[in-house]
Coordinates of C-alpha atoms and ligand atoms in Angstrom, one line a residue:
X553 CA 98.6 104.8 106.1
X554 CA 96.7 108.1 105.9
X555 CA 96.9 110.1 102.6
X556 CA 96.0 113.7 101.7
X557 CA 93.0 112.3 99.8
X558 CA 91.3 110.3 102.6
X559 CA 88.7 113.0 103.3
X560 CA 87.9 113.3 99.5
X561 CA 87.5 109.5 99.2
X562 CA 85.4 109.4 102.3
X563 CA 83.1 112.0 100.9
X564 CA 82.8 109.9 97.7
X565 CA 81.6 107.1 100.0
X566 CA 84.5 104.7 99.1
X567 CA 85.2 101.8 101.3
X568 CA 88.5 103.2 102.6
X569 CA 90.0 100.0 103.8
X570 CA 89.3 98.0 100.7
X571 CA 90.4 101.0 98.6
X572 CA 93.7 101.3 100.5
X573 CA 94.2 97.5 99.9
X574 CA 93.6 97.9 96.2
X575 CA 96.0 100.8 95.8
X576 CA 98.7 98.8 97.7
X577 CA 98.3 95.8 95.4
X578 CA 98.3 98.0 92.3
X579 CA 101.4 99.9 93.5
X580 CA 103.3 96.6 93.8
X581 CA 102.0 95.3 90.5
X582 CA 103.0 98.6 88.8
X583 CA 106.5 98.4 90.2
X584 CA 107.0 94.8 89.1
X585 CA 105.6 95.2 85.6
X586 CA 106.5 98.8 84.7
X587 CA 109.2 100.4 86.9
X588 CA 111.4 97.4 86.6
X589 CA 111.8 97.9 82.8
X590 CA 115.1 99.2 81.6
X591 CA 115.7 101.8 78.9
X592 CA 112.3 103.6 79.5
X593 CA 111.7 106.9 77.9
X594 CA 112.0 110.1 79.9
X595 CA 108.5 111.0 78.7
X596 CA 107.1 108.0 80.7
X597 CA 107.6 110.1 83.8
X598 CA 104.4 111.9 82.9
X599 CA 102.6 108.6 82.6
X600 CA 104.0 107.3 85.9
X601 CA 102.9 110.5 87.5
X602 CA 99.3 110.2 86.1
X603 CA 99.2 106.6 87.3
X604 CA 100.5 107.5 90.8
X605 CA 97.8 110.2 91.1
X606 CA 95.0 108.4 89.2
X607 CA 92.8 108.1 92.2
X608 CA 94.3 111.3 93.8
X609 CA 95.1 114.4 91.9
X610 CA 92.9 113.5 88.9
X611 CA 89.9 112.9 91.1
X612 CA 90.6 116.2 92.9
X613 CA 90.6 117.9 89.6
X614 CA 87.2 116.4 88.7
X615 CA 85.8 117.4 92.1
X616 CA 87.1 121.0 91.6
X617 CA 85.5 121.1 88.1
X618 CA 82.2 119.8 89.6
X619 CA 82.3 122.5 92.2
X620 CA 82.5 125.0 89.4
X621 CA 79.4 123.5 87.8
X622 CA 81.0 121.1 85.3
X623 CA 79.5 117.6 84.9
X624 CA 81.4 114.3 84.7
X625 CA 80.2 111.7 82.3
X626 CA 81.5 108.1 82.6
X627 CA 81.6 105.6 79.7
X628 CA 82.4 102.0 79.0
X629 CA 82.8 102.0 75.3
X630 CA 84.6 103.9 72.5
X631 CA 81.2 104.2 70.8
X632 CA 80.1 107.0 73.1
X633 CA 81.0 110.2 71.2
X634 CA 83.3 112.2 73.6
X635 CA 83.0 115.2 71.3
X636 CA 79.4 115.7 72.3
X637 CA 80.3 115.6 76.0
X638 CA 83.2 118.1 75.6
X639 CA 81.1 120.4 73.4
X640 CA 78.7 120.7 76.4
X641 CA 81.6 121.7 78.6
X642 CA 81.5 118.4 80.5
X643 CA 84.4 116.0 81.2
X644 CA 84.3 112.4 80.0
X645 CA 86.2 109.5 81.7
X646 CA 86.5 105.9 80.7
X647 CA 85.2 103.5 83.3
X648 CA 86.1 100.1 81.9
X649 CA 87.8 98.5 84.8
X650 CA 90.5 95.9 84.3
X651 CA 91.0 94.6 87.8
X652 CA 89.7 91.5 89.6
X653 CA 88.9 93.4 92.9
X654 CA 85.1 93.4 93.4
X655 CA 84.5 90.2 91.6
X656 CA 83.0 88.5 94.6
X657 CA 80.4 91.4 95.0
X658 CA 79.7 91.3 91.2
X659 CA 79.1 87.5 91.3
X660 CA 76.3 88.1 93.7
X661 CA 74.3 89.9 91.0
X662 CA 75.8 88.5 87.8
X663 CA 76.4 84.9 86.6
X664 CA 79.9 83.7 87.2
X665 CA 80.3 83.0 83.5
X666 CA 80.3 86.7 82.7
X667 CA 83.3 88.4 81.1
X668 CA 85.8 89.8 83.5
X669 CA 85.4 93.4 82.2
X670 CA 81.7 93.4 83.1
X671 CA 82.2 91.8 86.4
X672 CA 84.9 94.4 87.1
X673 CA 82.9 97.5 86.5
X674 CA 79.9 96.1 88.4
X675 CA 82.1 94.9 91.2
X676 CA 84.0 98.2 91.5
X677 CA 80.6 100.0 92.0
X678 CA 79.2 97.5 94.5
X679 CA 82.4 97.3 96.5
X680 CA 82.8 101.1 96.5
X681 CA 86.3 101.0 95.1
X682 CA 86.2 103.5 92.2
X683 CA 86.4 107.2 92.7
X684 CA 85.7 107.8 89.0
X685 CA 82.4 106.0 89.1
X686 CA 81.5 107.9 92.3
X687 CA 82.4 111.2 90.6
X688 CA 80.0 110.7 87.7
X689 CA 76.9 112.7 87.1
X690 CA 75.9 110.2 84.4
X691 CA 77.2 106.8 83.4
X692 CA 76.6 106.0 79.7
X693 CA 76.1 102.4 78.7
X694 CA 75.6 101.0 75.2
X695 CA 73.9 98.0 73.6
X696 CA 77.0 96.3 72.2
X697 CA 77.4 92.8 73.6
X698 CA 74.5 91.1 75.5
X699 CA 76.5 90.9 78.7
X700 CA 77.1 94.7 78.9
X701 CA 73.6 95.5 77.8
X702 CA 72.0 93.4 80.5
X703 CA 74.5 94.4 83.2
X704 CA 73.5 98.1 82.8
X705 CA 70.0 97.2 84.0
X706 CA 71.6 96.0 87.2
X707 CA 74.1 98.9 87.3
X708 CA 71.2 101.4 87.0
X709 CA 70.0 100.4 90.5
X710 CA 73.2 101.9 91.9
X711 CA 74.1 104.8 89.5
X712 CA 72.5 107.2 87.1
X713 CA 72.7 105.3 83.8
X714 CA 71.8 106.3 80.3
X715 CA 72.0 103.6 77.5
X716 CA 72.8 104.3 73.8
X717 CA 71.6 101.9 71.2
X718 CA 74.4 100.8 68.9
X719 CA 73.6 99.3 65.5
X720 CA 74.9 95.8 64.8
X721 CA 75.1 96.1 61.1
X722 CA 76.3 98.8 58.7
X723 CA 73.4 99.3 56.2
X724 CA 71.7 102.7 55.5
X725 CA 69.0 102.0 58.1
X726 CA 71.6 101.3 60.7
X727 CA 73.3 104.6 60.0
X728 CA 69.8 106.2 60.4
X729 CA 69.4 104.5 63.8
X730 CA 72.8 105.7 64.9
X731 CA 72.0 109.2 63.8
X732 CA 68.9 109.2 65.9
X733 CA 70.9 107.8 68.8
X734 CA 73.6 110.5 68.6
X735 CA 71.0 113.2 68.5
X736 CA 69.2 111.6 71.5
X737 CA 72.5 111.5 73.3
X738 CA 73.2 115.2 72.5
X739 CA 69.8 116.1 74.0
X740 CA 70.5 114.1 77.1
X741 CA 73.9 115.7 77.6
X742 CA 72.5 119.2 77.0
X743 CA 69.8 118.4 79.7
X744 CA 72.4 117.0 82.2
X745 CA 74.8 119.9 81.7
X746 CA 72.3 122.7 81.1
X747 CA 74.6 123.8 78.2
X748 CA 73.7 124.1 74.5
X749 CA 75.9 122.4 72.0
X750 CA 76.7 124.8 69.2
X751 CA 78.6 124.3 65.9
X752 CA 81.5 126.3 67.2
X753 CA 81.7 124.3 70.5
X754 CA 81.4 120.9 68.6
X755 CA 84.1 121.9 66.1
X756 CA 86.4 122.8 68.9
X757 CA 85.7 119.5 70.7
X758 CA 86.2 117.5 67.5
X759 CA 89.6 119.2 67.0
X760 CA 90.6 118.4 70.6
X761 CA 89.8 114.7 70.4
X762 CA 91.3 114.5 66.9
X763 CA 94.5 115.9 68.2
X764 CA 94.6 113.1 70.8
X765 CA 94.0 110.6 68.1
X766 CA 96.7 112.1 65.9
X767 CA 99.3 111.9 68.6
X768 CA 98.4 108.2 69.3
X769 CA 98.5 107.5 65.6
X770 CA 102.0 109.0 65.6
X771 CA 103.0 106.8 68.5
X772 CA 101.6 103.8 66.6
X773 CA 103.6 104.6 63.5
X774 CA 106.8 105.0 65.4
X775 CA 106.4 101.5 66.7
X776 CA 106.8 100.1 63.2
X777 CA 110.5 100.6 63.4
X778 CA 113.0 97.8 64.3
X779 CA 114.4 97.9 67.0
X780 CA 111.1 98.7 68.7
X781 CA 111.6 102.1 70.4
X782 CA 109.1 101.6 73.2
X783 CA 107.8 98.5 75.0
X784 CA 104.3 97.3 74.3
X785 CA 103.6 97.6 78.0
X786 CA 104.4 101.3 78.0
X787 CA 102.5 101.9 74.8
X788 CA 99.4 100.2 76.2
X789 CA 99.7 102.3 79.4
X790 CA 99.7 105.5 77.3
X791 CA 96.5 104.3 75.5
X792 CA 94.9 103.4 78.8
X793 CA 95.5 106.8 80.5
X794 CA 94.2 108.5 77.4
X795 CA 90.8 107.6 78.7
X796 CA 91.4 109.4 82.1
X797 CA 93.6 112.4 81.7
X798 CA 92.7 115.8 80.4
X799 CA 92.9 115.5 76.6
X800 CA 95.0 118.6 75.9
X801 CA 97.5 117.8 78.6
X802 CA 97.7 114.2 77.4
X803 CA 98.3 115.2 73.8
X804 CA 101.0 117.7 74.7
X805 CA 102.9 115.2 76.9
X806 CA 102.6 112.3 74.5
X807 CA 103.7 114.6 71.7
X808 CA 107.0 115.2 73.6
X809 CA 107.4 111.5 74.2
X810 CA 107.0 110.9 70.5
X811 CA 109.8 113.5 69.8
X812 CA 112.0 111.3 72.0
X813 CA 110.9 108.3 70.1
X814 CA 111.8 110.0 66.8
X815 CA 115.3 110.3 68.1
X816 CA 115.4 106.7 69.1
X817 CA 114.3 105.7 65.6
X818 CA 116.9 107.9 64.0
X819 CA 119.7 106.5 66.1
X820 CA 118.3 102.9 65.8
X821 CA 118.2 102.5 69.6
X822 CA 115.4 100.4 71.0
X823 CA 114.1 98.7 74.2
X824 CA 115.1 95.3 72.7
X825 CA 117.7 94.4 70.1
X826 CA 116.9 94.5 66.4
X827 CA 115.2 91.3 65.1
X828 CA 113.6 90.6 68.5
X829 CA 110.3 88.7 67.6
X830 CA 107.6 91.3 67.0
X831 CA 104.0 90.5 68.1
X832 CA 100.8 92.4 67.7
X833 CA 97.9 92.0 70.1
X834 CA 94.3 91.8 68.7
X835 CA 90.9 91.5 70.3
X836 CA 89.2 92.6 73.5
X837 CA 90.1 95.8 75.2
X838 CA 92.7 95.8 78.0
X839 CA 91.3 98.2 80.5
X840 CA 93.6 99.6 83.2
X841 CA 95.2 97.8 85.2
X842 CA 95.0 94.7 82.9
X843 CA 98.7 94.3 82.1
X844 CA 98.9 90.5 82.5
X845 CA 99.3 89.3 78.9
X846 CA 101.6 92.1 77.8
X847 CA 103.8 91.3 80.7
X848 CA 103.8 87.6 79.9
X849 CA 104.6 88.3 76.2
X850 CA 107.4 90.7 76.9
X851 CA 109.0 88.4 79.5
X852 CA 108.9 85.6 76.9
X853 CA 111.5 87.1 74.5
X854 CA 109.2 89.1 72.3
X855 CA 108.2 92.7 72.0
X856 CA 104.6 94.0 71.4
X857 CA 104.4 96.4 68.5
X858 CA 100.7 97.2 68.4
X859 CA 97.3 96.7 69.8
X860 CA 94.3 96.1 67.5
X861 CA 91.9 96.9 70.2
X862 CA 89.7 99.6 71.6
X863 CA 92.5 100.5 74.0
X864 CA 94.7 100.9 71.0
X865 CA 94.3 101.4 67.3
X866 CA 90.5 100.9 67.1
X867 CA 90.1 104.0 69.2
X868 CA 92.5 106.2 67.2
X869 CA 92.5 104.9 63.6
X870 CA 89.8 107.2 62.3
X871 CA 89.5 111.0 62.7
X872 CA 86.3 113.1 62.5
X873 CA 86.1 115.5 59.5
X874 CA 86.5 118.9 61.1
X875 CA 85.4 121.0 58.0
X876 CA 81.6 120.9 58.5
X877 CA 80.1 124.4 58.5
X878 CA 76.9 123.7 60.4
X879 CA 76.0 121.7 63.5
X880 CA 74.2 119.2 61.2
X881 CA 77.3 118.7 59.0
X882 CA 79.5 118.2 62.1
X883 CA 77.1 115.7 63.6
X884 CA 77.0 113.8 60.3
X885 CA 80.8 113.7 60.3
X886 CA 80.7 112.3 63.8
X887 CA 78.2 109.7 62.8
X888 CA 80.3 108.6 59.8
X889 CA 83.5 108.3 61.9
X890 CA 81.8 106.3 64.7
X891 CA 80.1 104.0 62.1
X892 CA 83.6 102.9 61.0
X893 CA 84.4 101.3 64.4
X894 CA 85.0 97.6 63.7
X895 CA 83.9 96.1 67.1
X896 CA 83.2 92.3 67.0
X897 CA 79.6 93.2 67.9
X898 CA 79.0 94.0 64.2
X899 CA 78.0 91.4 61.7
X900 CA 79.4 90.9 59.2
X901 CA 82.7 92.5 60.2
X902 CA 85.0 92.2 57.2
X903 CA 86.5 95.6 58.0
X904 CA 88.1 94.3 61.2
X905 CA 89.6 91.4 59.3
X906 CA 91.1 93.8 56.7
X907 CA 92.3 96.1 59.5
X908 CA 94.0 93.4 61.4
X909 CA 96.0 92.2 58.4
X910 CA 96.9 95.7 57.3
X911 CA 98.0 96.7 60.7
X912 CA 100.1 93.6 61.2
X913 CA 101.8 94.2 57.9
X914 CA 102.4 97.9 58.6
X915 CA 104.0 97.1 61.9
X916 CA 106.1 94.3 60.4
X917 CA 104.6 91.9 63.1
X918 CA 106.0 88.4 63.0
X919 CA 102.8 87.1 64.5
X920 CA 99.5 88.1 66.2
X921 CA 98.2 87.1 69.6
X922 CA 94.4 87.1 69.6
X923 CA 93.2 88.1 73.0
X924 CA 89.8 87.2 74.2
X925 CA 88.4 87.6 77.6
X926 CA 86.8 84.4 78.8
X927 CA 83.0 84.3 78.1
X928 CA 83.3 87.1 75.5
X929 CA 81.5 85.5 72.6
X930 CA 81.8 88.2 69.9
X931 CA 85.6 88.2 70.0
X932 CA 86.0 84.4 70.7
X933 CA 83.9 83.6 67.7
X934 CA 85.4 86.2 65.4
X935 CA 88.9 84.9 66.3
X936 CA 88.3 82.0 63.8
X937 CA 87.8 84.5 61.0
X938 CA 90.7 86.6 62.1
X939 CA 93.0 83.6 62.0
X940 CA 91.8 82.7 58.5
X941 CA 92.5 86.2 57.2
X942 CA 96.0 86.2 58.8
X943 CA 96.7 82.8 57.5
X944 CA 96.1 84.0 53.9
X945 CA 98.6 86.8 54.6
X946 CA 101.0 84.1 56.0
X947 CA 101.0 85.7 59.5
X948 CA 100.8 83.1 62.3
X949 CA 98.3 83.7 65.1
X950 CA 98.0 82.4 68.6
X951 CA 94.5 82.5 70.2
X952 CA 94.4 83.2 74.0
X953 CA 91.4 83.3 76.3
X954 CA 91.9 84.5 79.8
X955 CA 90.5 86.7 82.6
X956 CA 92.0 89.0 85.2
X957 CA 93.1 86.2 87.5
X958 CA 96.8 85.3 87.9
X959 CA 96.4 81.5 88.2
X960 CA 97.1 80.8 84.6
X961 CA 100.2 83.0 84.2
X962 CA 102.6 80.0 84.0
X963 CA 100.4 78.2 81.5
X964 CA 100.1 81.3 79.3
X965 CA 103.9 81.8 79.5
X966 CA 104.4 78.2 78.2
X967 CA 102.1 78.8 75.2
X968 CA 103.5 82.3 74.4
X969 CA 107.1 81.1 74.6
X970 CA 106.3 78.2 72.2
X971 CA 104.7 80.8 69.8
X972 CA 107.7 83.1 70.1
X973 CA 110.0 80.3 69.2
X974 CA 107.8 79.4 66.3
X975 CA 107.8 82.9 64.8
X976 CA 111.5 83.5 65.6
Ligands
LIG1457 S1 83.6 99.0 70.7 S2 85.1 96.1 72.1 S3 84.7 99.0 74.0 S4 81.9 97.0 73.1 S5 85.0 91.9 76.3 S6 82.2 93.6 77.6 S7 82.4 92.7 74.1 S8 81.9 90.2 76.6 S9 84.3 95.6 75.6 FE1 84.0 96.8 73.8 FE2 82.8 99.0 72.8 FE3 83.2 96.8 71.3 FE4 85.2 98.3 72.0 FE5 81.3 92.3 76.0 FE6 83.4 91.0 75.1 FE7 83.2 91.6 77.6 FE8 83.6 93.5 75.8

């Protein structure tokens, strides 16, 4: 069926038939997993609208901004400092794809035993399925895990790629390396945009991104109440679209949604009865439209109360100090904040173990599901340590490894149901 965006998608060189097929599948998936929920918040209408227009209106906005000279920067990791991009009057969009479409194309250039997230972003590019990637003036990769690091070398044959080096430890010399990298990134962004980053511009950008983090922190805290006022699926979706939508618009709308949640908390009304088993997810990021595990968990008699993940608390936990007077001071504040990220690519990574336990306690979680994407070594190996830390706190954990395929849904359901019964 023709849409008002066909000409735009054609101009972006998308494979129109494959793209139409993808949108159709996603629409059905979204209806089954999201629109079928009862007791949803009125504020989710904004989220549903963003999703319905994610390849339409949002891309049109990006194209209009580009026509006025703005640049679009795509990223795959929460290590890339968005504040630098915004301070140069550019737009940043998250590209981490969470869909299986494109896997066949990806497997022509990547080993099959590569994590689904990597195969997804490479596959989306090779199959011409993603209007975000096609809108980017620069795609920023990073040296986190080996899979991503090496995949960017292949990706660079198809798109303009810039790679940031991310330290793997947190000693003084690592901070120095990160400082050099942030400054190198600033130079690159200034070159691509033609705009100079000043202290005033950077302060403004820090404030904008901090505001988005603050509203997501507020959402996270509201989920500590029992009965849970919002489903884990909806909360994950909010975190996911935070990577795509305009930051100010997102913050304003999610602020209103949190007001609604405040009311629910006051009146003790929730999306599931009080004492429903409360589970927290921890581990690999769930990029849009990866909703498989949350759906399985919430159709197994439990409610998800938090995500210890980059599409969740890891992205929002820490703010950047806004008080720096000079550009140098503000950049130092950025460096400090980003060095606190507790990705499993770091060694050792005691901070993450502490954060998982604190978060599970704060959210009154009855158990934690550790989520690893198949072939993701950093998170799979760290799961052992996470389990040990949770055990000491007497919080049970279930470790799950899966990908984006639907073949294992029944098997996952059996394991999750048994875990829910155990924590009940
Ligand atoms: S800061 S978690 S966004 S690197 S799942 S591609 S690690 S093999 S995504 Fe991540 Fe940045 Fe860390 Fe967060 Fe590799 Fe694992 Fe795949 Fe992963």
